[in-house]
Coordinates of C-alpha atoms and ligand atoms in Angstrom, one line a residue:
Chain A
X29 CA 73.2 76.9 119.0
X30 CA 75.6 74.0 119.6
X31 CA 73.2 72.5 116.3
X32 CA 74.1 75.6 114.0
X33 CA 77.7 74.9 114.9
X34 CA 77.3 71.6 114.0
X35 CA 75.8 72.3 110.4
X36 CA 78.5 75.0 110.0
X37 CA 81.2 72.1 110.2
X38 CA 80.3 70.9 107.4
X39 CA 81.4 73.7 105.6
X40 CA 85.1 75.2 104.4
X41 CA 83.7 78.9 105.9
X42 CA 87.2 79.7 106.4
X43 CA 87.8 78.1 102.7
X44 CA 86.1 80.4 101.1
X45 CA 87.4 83.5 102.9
X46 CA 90.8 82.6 101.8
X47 CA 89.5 82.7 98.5
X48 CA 88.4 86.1 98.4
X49 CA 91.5 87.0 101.1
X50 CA 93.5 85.9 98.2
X51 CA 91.3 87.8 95.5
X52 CA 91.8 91.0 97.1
X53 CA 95.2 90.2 97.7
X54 CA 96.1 90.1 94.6
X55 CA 94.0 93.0 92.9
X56 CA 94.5 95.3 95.9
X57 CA 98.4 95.1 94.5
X58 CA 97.6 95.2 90.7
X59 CA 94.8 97.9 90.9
X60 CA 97.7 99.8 93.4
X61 CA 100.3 99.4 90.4
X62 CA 98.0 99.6 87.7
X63 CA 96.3 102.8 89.5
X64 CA 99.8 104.3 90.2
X65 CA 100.7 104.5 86.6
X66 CA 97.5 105.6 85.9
X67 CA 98.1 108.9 88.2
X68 CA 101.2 109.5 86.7
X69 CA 99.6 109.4 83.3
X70 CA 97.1 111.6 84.0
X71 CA 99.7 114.2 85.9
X72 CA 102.4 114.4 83.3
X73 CA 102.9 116.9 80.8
X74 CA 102.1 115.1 78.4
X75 CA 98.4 115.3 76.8
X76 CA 97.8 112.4 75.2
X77 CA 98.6 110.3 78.3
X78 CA 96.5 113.1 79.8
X79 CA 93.8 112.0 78.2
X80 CA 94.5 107.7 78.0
X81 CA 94.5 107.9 81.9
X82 CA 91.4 110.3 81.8
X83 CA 89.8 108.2 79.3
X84 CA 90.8 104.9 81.5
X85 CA 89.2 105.9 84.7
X86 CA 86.1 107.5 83.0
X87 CA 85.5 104.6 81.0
X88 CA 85.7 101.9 83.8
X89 CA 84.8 103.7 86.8
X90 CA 81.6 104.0 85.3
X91 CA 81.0 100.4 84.5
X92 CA 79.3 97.9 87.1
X93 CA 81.8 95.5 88.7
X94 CA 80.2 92.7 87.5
X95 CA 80.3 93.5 83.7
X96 CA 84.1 93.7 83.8
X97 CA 83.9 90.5 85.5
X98 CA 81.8 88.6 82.8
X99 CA 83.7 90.2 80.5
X100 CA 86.9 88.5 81.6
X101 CA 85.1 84.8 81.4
X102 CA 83.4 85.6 78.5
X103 CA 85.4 87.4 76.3
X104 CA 88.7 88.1 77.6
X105 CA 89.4 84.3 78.1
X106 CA 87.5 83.0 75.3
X107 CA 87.9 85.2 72.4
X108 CA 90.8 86.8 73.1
X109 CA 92.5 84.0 73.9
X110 CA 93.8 85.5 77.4
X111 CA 94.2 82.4 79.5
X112 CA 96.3 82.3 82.9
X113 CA 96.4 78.2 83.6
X114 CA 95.1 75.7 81.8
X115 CA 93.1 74.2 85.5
X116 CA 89.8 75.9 84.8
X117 CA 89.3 76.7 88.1
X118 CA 93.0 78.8 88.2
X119 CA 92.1 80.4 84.9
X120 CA 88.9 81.5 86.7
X121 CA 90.2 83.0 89.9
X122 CA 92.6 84.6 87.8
X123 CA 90.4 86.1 85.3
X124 CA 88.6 87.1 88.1
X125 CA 91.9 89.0 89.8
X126 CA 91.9 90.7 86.6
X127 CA 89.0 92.3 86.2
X128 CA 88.8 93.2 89.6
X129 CA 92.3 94.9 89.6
X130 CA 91.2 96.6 86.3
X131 CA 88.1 98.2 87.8
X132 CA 89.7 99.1 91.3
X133 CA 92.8 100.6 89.4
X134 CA 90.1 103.5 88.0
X135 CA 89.4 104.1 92.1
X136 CA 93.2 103.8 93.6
X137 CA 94.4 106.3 90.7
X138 CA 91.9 108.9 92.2
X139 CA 92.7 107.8 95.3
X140 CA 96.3 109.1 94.4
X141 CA 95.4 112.1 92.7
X142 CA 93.8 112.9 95.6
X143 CA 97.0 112.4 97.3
X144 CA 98.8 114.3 94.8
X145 CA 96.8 117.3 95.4
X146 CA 97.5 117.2 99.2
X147 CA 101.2 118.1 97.8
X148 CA 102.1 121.8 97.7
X149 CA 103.0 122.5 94.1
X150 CA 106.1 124.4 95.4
X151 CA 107.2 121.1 95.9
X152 CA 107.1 120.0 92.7
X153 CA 108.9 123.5 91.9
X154 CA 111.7 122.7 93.6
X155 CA 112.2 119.7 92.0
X156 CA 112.0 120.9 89.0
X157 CA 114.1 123.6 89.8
X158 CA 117.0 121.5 91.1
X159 CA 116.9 119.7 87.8
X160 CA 114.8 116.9 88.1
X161 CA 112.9 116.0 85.3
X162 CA 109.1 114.4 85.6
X163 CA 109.7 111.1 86.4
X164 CA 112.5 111.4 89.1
X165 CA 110.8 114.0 90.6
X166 CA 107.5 111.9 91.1
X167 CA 109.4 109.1 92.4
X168 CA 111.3 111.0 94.9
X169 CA 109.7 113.8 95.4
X170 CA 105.8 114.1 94.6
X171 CA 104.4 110.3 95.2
X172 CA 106.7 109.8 98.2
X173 CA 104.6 112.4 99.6
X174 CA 101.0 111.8 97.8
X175 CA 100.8 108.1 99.1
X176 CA 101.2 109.7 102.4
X177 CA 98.2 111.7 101.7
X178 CA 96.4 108.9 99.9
X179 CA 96.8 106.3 102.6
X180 CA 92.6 107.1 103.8
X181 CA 91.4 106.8 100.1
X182 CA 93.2 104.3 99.6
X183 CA 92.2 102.2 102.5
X184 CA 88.5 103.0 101.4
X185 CA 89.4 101.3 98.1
X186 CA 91.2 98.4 99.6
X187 CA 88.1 98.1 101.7
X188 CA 85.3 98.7 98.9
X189 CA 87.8 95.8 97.2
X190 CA 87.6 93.1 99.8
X191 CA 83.7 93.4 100.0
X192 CA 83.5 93.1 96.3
X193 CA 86.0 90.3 95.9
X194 CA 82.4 88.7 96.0
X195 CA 81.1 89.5 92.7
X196 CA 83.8 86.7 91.2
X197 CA 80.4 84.4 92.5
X198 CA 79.7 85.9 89.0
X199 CA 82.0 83.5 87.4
X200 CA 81.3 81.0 89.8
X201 CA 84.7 81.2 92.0
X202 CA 83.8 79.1 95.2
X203 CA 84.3 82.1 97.3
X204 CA 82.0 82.8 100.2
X205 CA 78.8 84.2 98.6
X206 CA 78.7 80.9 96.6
X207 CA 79.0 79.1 99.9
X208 CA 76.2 81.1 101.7
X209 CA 73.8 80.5 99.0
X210 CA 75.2 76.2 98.6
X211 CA 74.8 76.4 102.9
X212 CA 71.4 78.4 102.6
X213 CA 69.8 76.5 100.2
X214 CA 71.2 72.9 102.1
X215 CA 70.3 74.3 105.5
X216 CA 67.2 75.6 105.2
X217 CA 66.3 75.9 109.3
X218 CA 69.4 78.5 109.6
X219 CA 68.9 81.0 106.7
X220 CA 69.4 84.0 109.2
X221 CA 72.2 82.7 111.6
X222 CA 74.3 81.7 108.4
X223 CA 73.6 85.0 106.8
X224 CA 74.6 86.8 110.3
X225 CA 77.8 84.1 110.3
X226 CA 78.8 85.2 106.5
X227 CA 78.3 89.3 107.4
X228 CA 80.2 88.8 111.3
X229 CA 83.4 87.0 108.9
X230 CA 83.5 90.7 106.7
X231 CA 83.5 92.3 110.0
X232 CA 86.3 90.5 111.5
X233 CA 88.0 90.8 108.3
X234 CA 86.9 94.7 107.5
X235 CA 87.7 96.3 110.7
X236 CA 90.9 96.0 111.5
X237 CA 92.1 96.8 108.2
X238 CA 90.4 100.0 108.5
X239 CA 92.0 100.9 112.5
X240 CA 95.0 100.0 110.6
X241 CA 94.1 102.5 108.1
X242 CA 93.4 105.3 110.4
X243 CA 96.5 104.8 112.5
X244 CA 98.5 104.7 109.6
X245 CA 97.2 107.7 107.9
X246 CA 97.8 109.4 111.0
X247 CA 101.4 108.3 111.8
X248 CA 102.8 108.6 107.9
X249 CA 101.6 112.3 107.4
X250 CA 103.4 114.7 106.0
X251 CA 104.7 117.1 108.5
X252 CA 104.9 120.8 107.1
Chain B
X29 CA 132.9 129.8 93.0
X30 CA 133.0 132.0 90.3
X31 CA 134.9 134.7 89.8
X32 CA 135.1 137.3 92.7
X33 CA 135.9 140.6 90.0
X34 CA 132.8 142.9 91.0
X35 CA 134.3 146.2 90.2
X36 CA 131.3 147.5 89.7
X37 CA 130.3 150.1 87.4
X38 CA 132.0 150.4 84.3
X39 CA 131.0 150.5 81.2
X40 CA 127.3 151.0 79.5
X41 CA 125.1 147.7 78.6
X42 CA 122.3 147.6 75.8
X43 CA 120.1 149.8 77.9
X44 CA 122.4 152.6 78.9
X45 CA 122.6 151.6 82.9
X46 CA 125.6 151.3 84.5
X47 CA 127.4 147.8 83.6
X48 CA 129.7 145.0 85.1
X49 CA 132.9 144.0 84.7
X50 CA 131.9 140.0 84.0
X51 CA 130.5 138.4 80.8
X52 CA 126.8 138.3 80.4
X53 CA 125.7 135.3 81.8
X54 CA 121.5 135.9 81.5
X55 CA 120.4 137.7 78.8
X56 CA 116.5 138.4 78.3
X57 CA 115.8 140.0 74.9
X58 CA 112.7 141.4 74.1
X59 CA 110.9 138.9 76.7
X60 CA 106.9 139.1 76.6
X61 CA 104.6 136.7 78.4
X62 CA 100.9 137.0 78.7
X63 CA 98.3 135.1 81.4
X64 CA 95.5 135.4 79.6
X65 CA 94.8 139.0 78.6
X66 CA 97.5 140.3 81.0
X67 CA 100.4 141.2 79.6
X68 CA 102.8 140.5 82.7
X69 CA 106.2 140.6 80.8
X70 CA 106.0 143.1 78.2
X71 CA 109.6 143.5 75.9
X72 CA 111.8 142.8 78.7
X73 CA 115.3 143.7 78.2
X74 CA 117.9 142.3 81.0
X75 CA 121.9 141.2 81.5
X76 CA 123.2 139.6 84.5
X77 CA 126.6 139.5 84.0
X78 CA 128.9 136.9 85.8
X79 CA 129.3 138.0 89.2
X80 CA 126.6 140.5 89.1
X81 CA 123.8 140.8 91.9
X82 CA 120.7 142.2 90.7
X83 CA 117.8 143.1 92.5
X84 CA 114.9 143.2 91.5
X85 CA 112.0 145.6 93.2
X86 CA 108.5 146.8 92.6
X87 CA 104.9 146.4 93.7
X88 CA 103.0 143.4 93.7
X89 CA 101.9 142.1 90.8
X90 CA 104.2 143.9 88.8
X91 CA 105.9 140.4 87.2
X92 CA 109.0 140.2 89.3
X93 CA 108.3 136.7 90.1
X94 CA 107.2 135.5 86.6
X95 CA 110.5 137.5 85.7
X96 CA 112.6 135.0 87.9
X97 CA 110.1 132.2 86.8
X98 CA 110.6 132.7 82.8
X99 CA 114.7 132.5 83.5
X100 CA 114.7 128.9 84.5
X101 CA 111.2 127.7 82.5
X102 CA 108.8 127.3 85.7
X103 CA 106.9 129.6 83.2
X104 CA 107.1 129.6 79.2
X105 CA 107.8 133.0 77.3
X106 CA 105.7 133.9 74.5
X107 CA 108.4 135.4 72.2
X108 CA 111.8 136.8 72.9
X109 CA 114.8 135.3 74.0
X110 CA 116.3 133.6 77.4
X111 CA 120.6 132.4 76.9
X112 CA 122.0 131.4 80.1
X113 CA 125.9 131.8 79.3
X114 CA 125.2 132.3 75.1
X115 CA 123.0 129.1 75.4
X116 CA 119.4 129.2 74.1
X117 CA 116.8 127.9 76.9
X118 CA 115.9 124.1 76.0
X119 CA 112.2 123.9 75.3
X120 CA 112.0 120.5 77.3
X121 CA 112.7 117.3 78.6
X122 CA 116.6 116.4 79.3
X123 CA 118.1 119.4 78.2
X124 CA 116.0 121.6 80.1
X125 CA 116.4 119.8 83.2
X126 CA 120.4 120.2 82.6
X127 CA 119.8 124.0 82.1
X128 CA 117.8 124.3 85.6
X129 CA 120.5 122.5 87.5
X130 CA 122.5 125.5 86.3
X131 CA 120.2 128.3 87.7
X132 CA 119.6 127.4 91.4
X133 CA 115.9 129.1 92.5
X134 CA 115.1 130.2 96.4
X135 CA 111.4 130.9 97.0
X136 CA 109.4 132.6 99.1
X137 CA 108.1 129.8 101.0
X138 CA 111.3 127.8 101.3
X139 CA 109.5 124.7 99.2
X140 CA 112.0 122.2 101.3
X141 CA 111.0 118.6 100.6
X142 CA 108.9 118.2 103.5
X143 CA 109.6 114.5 103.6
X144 CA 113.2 114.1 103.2
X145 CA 115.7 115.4 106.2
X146 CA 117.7 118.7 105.8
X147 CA 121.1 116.4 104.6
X148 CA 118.5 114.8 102.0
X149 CA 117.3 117.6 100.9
X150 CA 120.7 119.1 100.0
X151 CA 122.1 115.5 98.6
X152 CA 119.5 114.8 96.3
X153 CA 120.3 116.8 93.7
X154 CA 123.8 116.3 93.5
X155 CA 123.2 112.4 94.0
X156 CA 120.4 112.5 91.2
X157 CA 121.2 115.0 88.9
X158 CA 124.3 115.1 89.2
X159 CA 125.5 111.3 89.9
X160 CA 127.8 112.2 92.4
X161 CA 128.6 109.4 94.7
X162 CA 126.5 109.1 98.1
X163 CA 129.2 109.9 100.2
X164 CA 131.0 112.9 98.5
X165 CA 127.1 114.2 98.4
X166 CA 126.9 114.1 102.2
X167 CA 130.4 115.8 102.2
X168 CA 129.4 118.7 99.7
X169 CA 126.4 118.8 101.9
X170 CA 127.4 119.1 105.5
X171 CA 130.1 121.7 104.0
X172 CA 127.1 123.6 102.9
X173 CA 124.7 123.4 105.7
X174 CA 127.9 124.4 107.9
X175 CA 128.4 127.6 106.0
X176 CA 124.8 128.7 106.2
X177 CA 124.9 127.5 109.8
X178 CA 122.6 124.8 109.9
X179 CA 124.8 121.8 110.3
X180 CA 123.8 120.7 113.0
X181 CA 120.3 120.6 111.9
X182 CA 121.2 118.2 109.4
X183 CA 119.1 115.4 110.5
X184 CA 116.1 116.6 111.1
X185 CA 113.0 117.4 109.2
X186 CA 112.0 120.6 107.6
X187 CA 108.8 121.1 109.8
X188 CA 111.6 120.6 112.5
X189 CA 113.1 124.0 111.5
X190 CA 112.4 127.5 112.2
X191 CA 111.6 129.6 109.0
X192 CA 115.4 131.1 108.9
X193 CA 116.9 127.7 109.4
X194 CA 114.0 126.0 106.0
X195 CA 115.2 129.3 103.8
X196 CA 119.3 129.0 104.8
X197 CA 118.8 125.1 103.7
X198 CA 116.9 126.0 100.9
X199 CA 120.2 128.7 99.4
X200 CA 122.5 125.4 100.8
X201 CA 120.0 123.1 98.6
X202 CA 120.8 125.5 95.5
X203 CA 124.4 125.9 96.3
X204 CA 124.3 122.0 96.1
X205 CA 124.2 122.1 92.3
X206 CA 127.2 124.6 91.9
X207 CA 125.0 126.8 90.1
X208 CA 125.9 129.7 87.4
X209 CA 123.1 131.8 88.9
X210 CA 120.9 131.6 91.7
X211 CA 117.2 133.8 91.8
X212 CA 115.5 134.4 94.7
X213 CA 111.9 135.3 94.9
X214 CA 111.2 137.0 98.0
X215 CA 113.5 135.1 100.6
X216 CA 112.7 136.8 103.2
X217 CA 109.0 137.9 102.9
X218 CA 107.8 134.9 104.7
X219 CA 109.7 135.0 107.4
X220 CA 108.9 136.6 110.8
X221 CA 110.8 139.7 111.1
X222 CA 113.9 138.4 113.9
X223 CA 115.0 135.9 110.9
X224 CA 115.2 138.2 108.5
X225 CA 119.0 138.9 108.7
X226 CA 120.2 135.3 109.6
X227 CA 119.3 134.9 105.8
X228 CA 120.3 138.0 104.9
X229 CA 123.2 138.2 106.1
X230 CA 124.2 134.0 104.2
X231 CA 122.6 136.1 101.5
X232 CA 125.3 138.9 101.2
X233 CA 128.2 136.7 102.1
X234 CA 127.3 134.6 98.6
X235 CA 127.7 138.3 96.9
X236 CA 130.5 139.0 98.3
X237 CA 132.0 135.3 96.9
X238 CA 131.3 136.5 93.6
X239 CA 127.7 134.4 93.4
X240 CA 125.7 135.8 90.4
X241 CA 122.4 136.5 91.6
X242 CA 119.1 137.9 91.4
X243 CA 117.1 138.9 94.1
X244 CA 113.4 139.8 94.6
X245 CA 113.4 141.8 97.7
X246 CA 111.9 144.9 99.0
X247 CA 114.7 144.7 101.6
X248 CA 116.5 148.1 100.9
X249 CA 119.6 147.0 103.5
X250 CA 120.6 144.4 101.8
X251 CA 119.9 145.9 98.1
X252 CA 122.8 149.1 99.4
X253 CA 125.2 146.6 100.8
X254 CA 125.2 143.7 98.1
X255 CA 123.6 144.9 95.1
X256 CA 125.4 145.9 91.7
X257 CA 122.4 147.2 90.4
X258 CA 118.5 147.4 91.1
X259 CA 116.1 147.1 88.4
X260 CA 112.5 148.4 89.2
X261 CA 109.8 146.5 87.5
X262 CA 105.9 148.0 87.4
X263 CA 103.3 146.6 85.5
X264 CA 105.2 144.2 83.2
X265 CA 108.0 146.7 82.7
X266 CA 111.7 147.6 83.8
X267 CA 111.0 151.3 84.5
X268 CA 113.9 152.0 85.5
X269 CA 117.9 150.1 86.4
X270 CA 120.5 151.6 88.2
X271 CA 123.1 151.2 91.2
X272 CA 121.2 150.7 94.2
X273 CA 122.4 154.8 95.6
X274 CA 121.2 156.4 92.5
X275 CA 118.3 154.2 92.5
X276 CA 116.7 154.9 96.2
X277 CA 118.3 157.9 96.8
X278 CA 117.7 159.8 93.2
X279 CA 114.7 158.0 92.0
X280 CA 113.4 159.3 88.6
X281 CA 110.5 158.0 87.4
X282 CA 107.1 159.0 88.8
X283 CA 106.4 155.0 89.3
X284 CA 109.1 154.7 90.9
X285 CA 109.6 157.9 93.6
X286 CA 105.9 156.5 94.0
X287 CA 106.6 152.9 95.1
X288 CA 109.5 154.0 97.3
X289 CA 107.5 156.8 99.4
X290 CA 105.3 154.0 99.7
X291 CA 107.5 151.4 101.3
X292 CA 109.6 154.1 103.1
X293 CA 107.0 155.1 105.4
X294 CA 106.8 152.0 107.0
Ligands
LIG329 N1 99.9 131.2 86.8 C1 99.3 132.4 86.6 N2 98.1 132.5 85.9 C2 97.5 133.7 85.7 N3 98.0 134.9 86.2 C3 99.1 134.8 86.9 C4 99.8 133.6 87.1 N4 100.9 133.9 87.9 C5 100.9 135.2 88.0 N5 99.8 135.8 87.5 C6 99.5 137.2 87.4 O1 100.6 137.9 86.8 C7 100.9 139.1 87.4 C8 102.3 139.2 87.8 O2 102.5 138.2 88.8 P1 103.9 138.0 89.6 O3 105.0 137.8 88.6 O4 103.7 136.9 90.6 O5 104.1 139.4 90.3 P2 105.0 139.8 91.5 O6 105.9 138.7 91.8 O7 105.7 141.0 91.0 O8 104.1 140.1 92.6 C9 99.9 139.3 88.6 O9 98.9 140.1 88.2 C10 99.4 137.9 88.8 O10 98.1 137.8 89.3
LIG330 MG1 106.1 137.6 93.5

């Protein structure tokens, strides 16, 4: 024991969590704007932004995770010219925030629908009827009340996020799948206690975000 | 408020039913609306005159509520005409919203923003709409909720409220706007039967300030003491529109001496 703890020393463990702390950070915000405006798309009376936001999610909740991602170092950065620093390792994580805010936007846009639908439509009635035209009354009336709703779904996404934060290994951001494999293939004695370490860190990091999740969804509903 | 001339029957409108004093205010000509294959407002001809209360009766289903629906846009007409004081309905976006600020709406099932307090609810449409400043808002407000007797309810949630208390904030909400009408759809059928009056009675005080109205109730009380007229609607049609003693006591369409036996026997 006291040996594995010695061997696991040598290694930035907590590093590399920060890394993908940090990439879910930062695409659990994006994806929640980017997913936001997506719901409002596809709820507005308007059909062809109907249809862009229906098209959207379609199109890239059906695509694996780590096609997006390649996509972003292999195209977005290099032929579209898309660059966010010119430290290649910056650029990287930050291609890498991007595709996973792109692909997790799809999920925390149904996640809001889903939300949305958990609000009466008498409430969107009265809004209208008080003289409130779409926008105003899905700021203060409708999502108000859907991201109540939404607050379980959402978690879920936030969750599914943090796990797949991992997949920027793809693009070779030092996060902590690249580390298990670098201390897996150095440490060859300790394959299974530095697998169990690497799973134990998601737990630590995994469940309290979803207690939070459930005591929040509880505490924030909507009283009718 | 408006003005508080309801003299009653005078002269004769388009359809030969006894009149009002005021201007017309709504006027729905040759209204049809179809869901589908049914035909819910077929060539409706109506005028709410300024000051007027109108209620509107008839069984379920027959389009009262698409009726009340069509005359602020909730629900699109086919082919007709909707003014609201010689003003064409706006087809959408800014200008509609202006118009519906001008017709205040009270549903059946209250539809208070469940999130906002009782002095939000009736602020935020003065505030937004409106762009009155916060404070004269709360003012407005609390004048409100004090005259439908909920003042002191004024910081607490909807879900907080009894069913009387959500629909007496709801007509405050409306009032909020200083509307030229207000319809109600069946204010009272969701409520249990003790709260009935409480809104009721806010209900005929409004009339008797000169409020034009139109009300969807099968509440024959109120339709004697505050009613100009009563316009009975079946299937998709006005059947039949006059003051509310000819109208109950001296029925005369079939449809109509019909629908009341029905309701009277309970
Ligand atoms: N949104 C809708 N889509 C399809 N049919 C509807 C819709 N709203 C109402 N209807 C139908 O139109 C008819 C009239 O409805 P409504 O105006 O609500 O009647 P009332 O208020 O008199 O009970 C009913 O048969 C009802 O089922
Ligand atoms: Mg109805």
């Amino acid at each position: 024991m006291s040996e594995f703890l010695a061997v696991l020393s040598n290694y930035d463990l907590v590093g590399a969590y920060w890394l993908n702390i940090q990439l879910t950070f930062f695409a659990g915000l994006a994806s929640l704007v980017i997913g936001t405006i997506l719901a409002l798309m596809r709820i507005s009376p308007i059909p062809s932004l109907q249809f862009a936001g229906t098209t959207y999610v379609n199109l890239i909740r059906n695509t694996p995770l780590t096609i997006i991602v390649v996509f972003a170092a292999l195209v977005l950065w290099p032929v579209l010219g898309v660059e966010f620093s010119t430290d290649f390792a910056t650029n990287f994580f930050w291609l890498a925030v991007a595709a996973l805010s792109v692909y997790h936007a799809s999920f925390m846009c149904e996640a809001l629908r889903s939300g949305v639908n958990t609000v009466p439509a008498g409430q969107a009635e009265a809004a209208r009827a008080i003289g409130l035209p779409f926008l105003p009354a899905a700021r203060l009336v409708i999502l108000p009340q859907a991201f109540r709703g939404a607050i379980a779904p959402m978690g879920n996404t936030l969750i599914a996020l943090i796990k797949n934060s991992t997949v920027a290994a793809a693009i070779s951001v030092p996060e902590i799948s690249i580390l298990m494999k670098e201390m897996m293939e150095n440490e060859g004695n300790y394959v299974i206690p530095i697998f169990l370490t690497v799973a134990v860190g998601f737990v630590i990091i995994v469940v309290p975000i979803g207690l939070a999740v459930t005591y929040l969804s509880q505490r924030l509903a909507v009283s009718r | 408020m408006a003005d508080s001339s309801v003299t009653g029957v005078t002269a004769d409108d388009d359809r030969g039913m006894p009149a009002h004093s005021g201007e017309p205010l709504v006027v729905l000509d040759s209204v049809n609306k179809h869901f589908g294959e049914l035909h819910v407002l077929q060539d409706i001809n109506l005028t709410v005159h300024r000051g007027e209360v109108v209620v509107v009766i008839g069984p379920s289903g027959s389009g009262k509520s698409t009726l009340c629906r069509a005359i602020n846009r909730l629900e699109a007409i086919d082919d007709g005409s909707i003014t609201l004081d010689g003003q064409a309905l706006p087809e959408e976006g800014k200008a509609l919203a202006r118009l519906r600020a001008d017709v205040g709406m009270v549903f059946q099932s209250f539809n208070l923003f469940a999130h906002k307090t009782i002095l939000e609810n009736v602020t935020l449409g003065p505030i937004k709409v409106k762009k009155m400043k916060t404070a004269k808002a709360k003012e407005l407000a609390m004048g409100l909720l004090e005259r439908v007797g909920v003042a002191n309810q004024a910081d607490k949630l909807p879900a907080q409220l009894s069913g009387g208390q959500q629909q007496r904030v709801a007509i405050a909400r409306a009032l909020a706007m200083q509307p030229k009408v207000i319809l109600f759809d069946e204010p009272t059928s969701a409520l249990d039967p003790e709260m009935v009056n409480e809104v009721l009675d806010v209900m005929v005080a409004l009339a008797k300030d000169g409020m034009t109205m139109v009300v969807v109730t099968h509440e024959m009380g109120f339709a004697r003491k505050a009613a100009d007229r009563v316009v009975f609607m079946s299937d998709g049609q006005i059947v039949e529109s006059a003051d509310p003693d000819t109208f109950f006591d001296h029925p005369t369409s079939n449809r109509a001496k019909d629908f009341l036996g029905k309701i009277l026997t309970h």
